[in-house]
Coordinates of C-alpha atoms in Angstrom, one line a residue:
X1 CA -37.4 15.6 1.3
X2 CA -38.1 15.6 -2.5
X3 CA -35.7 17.9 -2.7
X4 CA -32.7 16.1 -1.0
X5 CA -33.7 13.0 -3.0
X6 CA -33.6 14.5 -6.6
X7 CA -30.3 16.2 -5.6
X8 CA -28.6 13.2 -4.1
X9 CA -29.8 11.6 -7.4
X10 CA -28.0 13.9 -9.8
X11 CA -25.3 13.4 -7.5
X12 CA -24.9 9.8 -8.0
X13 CA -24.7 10.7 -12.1
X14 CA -21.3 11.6 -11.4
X15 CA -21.0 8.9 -8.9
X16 CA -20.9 6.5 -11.6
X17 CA -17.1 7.0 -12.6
X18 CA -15.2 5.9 -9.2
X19 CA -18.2 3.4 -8.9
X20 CA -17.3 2.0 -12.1
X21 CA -13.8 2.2 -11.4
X22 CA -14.1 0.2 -7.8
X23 CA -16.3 -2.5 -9.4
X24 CA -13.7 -3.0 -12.2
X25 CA -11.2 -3.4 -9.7
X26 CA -12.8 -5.6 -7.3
X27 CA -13.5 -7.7 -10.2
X28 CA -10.3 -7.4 -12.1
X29 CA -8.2 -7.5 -9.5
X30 CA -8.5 -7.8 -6.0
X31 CA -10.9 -11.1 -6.2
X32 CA -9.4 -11.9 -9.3
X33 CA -6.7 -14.0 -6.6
X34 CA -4.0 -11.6 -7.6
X35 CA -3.4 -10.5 -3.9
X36 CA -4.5 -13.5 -2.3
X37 CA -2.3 -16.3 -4.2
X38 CA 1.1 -17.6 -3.1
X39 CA 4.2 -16.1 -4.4
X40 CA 3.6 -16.0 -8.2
X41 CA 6.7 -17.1 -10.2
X42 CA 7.0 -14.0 -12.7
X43 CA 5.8 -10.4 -12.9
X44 CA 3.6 -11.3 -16.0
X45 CA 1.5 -13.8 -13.8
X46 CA 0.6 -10.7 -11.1
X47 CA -0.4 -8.4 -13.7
X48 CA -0.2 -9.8 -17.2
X49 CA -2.3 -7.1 -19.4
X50 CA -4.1 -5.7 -16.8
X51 CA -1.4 -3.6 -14.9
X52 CA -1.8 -0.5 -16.6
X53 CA -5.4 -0.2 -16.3
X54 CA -5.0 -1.0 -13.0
X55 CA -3.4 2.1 -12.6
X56 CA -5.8 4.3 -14.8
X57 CA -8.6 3.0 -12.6
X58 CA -6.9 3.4 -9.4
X59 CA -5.9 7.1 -10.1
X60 CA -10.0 7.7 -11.4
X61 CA -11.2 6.3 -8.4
X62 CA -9.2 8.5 -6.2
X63 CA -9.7 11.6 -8.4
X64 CA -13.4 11.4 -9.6
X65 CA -14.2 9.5 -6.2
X66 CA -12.5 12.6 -4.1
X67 CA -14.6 15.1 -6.2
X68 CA -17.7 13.1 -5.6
X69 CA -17.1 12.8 -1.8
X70 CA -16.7 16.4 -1.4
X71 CA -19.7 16.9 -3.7
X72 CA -21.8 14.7 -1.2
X73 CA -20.5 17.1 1.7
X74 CA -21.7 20.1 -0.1
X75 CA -25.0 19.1 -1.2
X76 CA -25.9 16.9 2.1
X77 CA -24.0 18.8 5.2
X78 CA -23.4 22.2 3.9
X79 CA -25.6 23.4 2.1
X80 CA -29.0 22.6 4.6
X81 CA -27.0 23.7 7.5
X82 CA -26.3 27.1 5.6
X83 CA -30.0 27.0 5.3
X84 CA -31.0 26.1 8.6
X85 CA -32.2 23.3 7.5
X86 CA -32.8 19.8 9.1
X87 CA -29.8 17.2 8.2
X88 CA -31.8 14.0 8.7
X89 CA -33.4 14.5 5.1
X90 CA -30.7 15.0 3.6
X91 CA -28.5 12.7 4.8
X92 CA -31.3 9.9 4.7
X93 CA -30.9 10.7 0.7
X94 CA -27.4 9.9 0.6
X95 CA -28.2 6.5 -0.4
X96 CA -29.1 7.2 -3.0
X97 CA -26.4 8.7 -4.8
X98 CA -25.4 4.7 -5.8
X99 CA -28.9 4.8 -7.5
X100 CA -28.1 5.6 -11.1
X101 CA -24.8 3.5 -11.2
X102 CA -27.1 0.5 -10.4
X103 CA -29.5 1.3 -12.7
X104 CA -27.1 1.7 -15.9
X105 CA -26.1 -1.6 -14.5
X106 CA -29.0 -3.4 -14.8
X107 CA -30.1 -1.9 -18.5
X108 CA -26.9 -3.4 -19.5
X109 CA -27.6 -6.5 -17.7
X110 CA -30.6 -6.7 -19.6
X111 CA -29.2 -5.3 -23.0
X112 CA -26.4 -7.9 -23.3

């Protein structure tokens, strides 16, 4: 089990790009009222400076997050059963891949 847990971990190092990425969109974006407002009266109001980052998160979300996912496969489903291992460990540690991303996000919580 200590296995699985330390290698979820350094999983989750990684992990913190497309996590980053969805928050910043979340936050930015999707509950920032742009897709849930009426009919906004220019292009500028939907997007103002924030379009092409947008995109540059979108895209690194899809990318890095894809990577990450298939990274998760290999470490938590391929690997032990190529071992003839048990997966319940493994795929118990799974939660913790979000681990570091919410640690880096409380030191700067705490540093700003």
């Amino acid at each position: 089990m200590r296995v699985a847990c330390w290698a979820n971990l350094l999983v989750g190092v990684p992990a913190v790009i497309p996590l980053h990425s969805a928050w910043w969109l979340a936050d930015h974006y999707w509950l920032a009222g742009a897709s849930f407002d009426t009919e906004p009266s220019t292009i500028v109001e939907v997007c103002g400076a924030d379009c092409d980052q947008t995109g540059l998160a979108t895209l690194v979300l899809a990318v890095v997050g894809g990577l990450v996912l298939l990274m998760v496969l290999v470490v938590d489903v391929l690997i032990p059963l190529h071992r003839d291992e048990p997966l319940a460990p493994w795929l118990k540690a799974t939660a913790l891949v979000p681990v570091p991303y919410i640690l880096l996000q409380a030191a700067r919580a705490l540093l700003t």
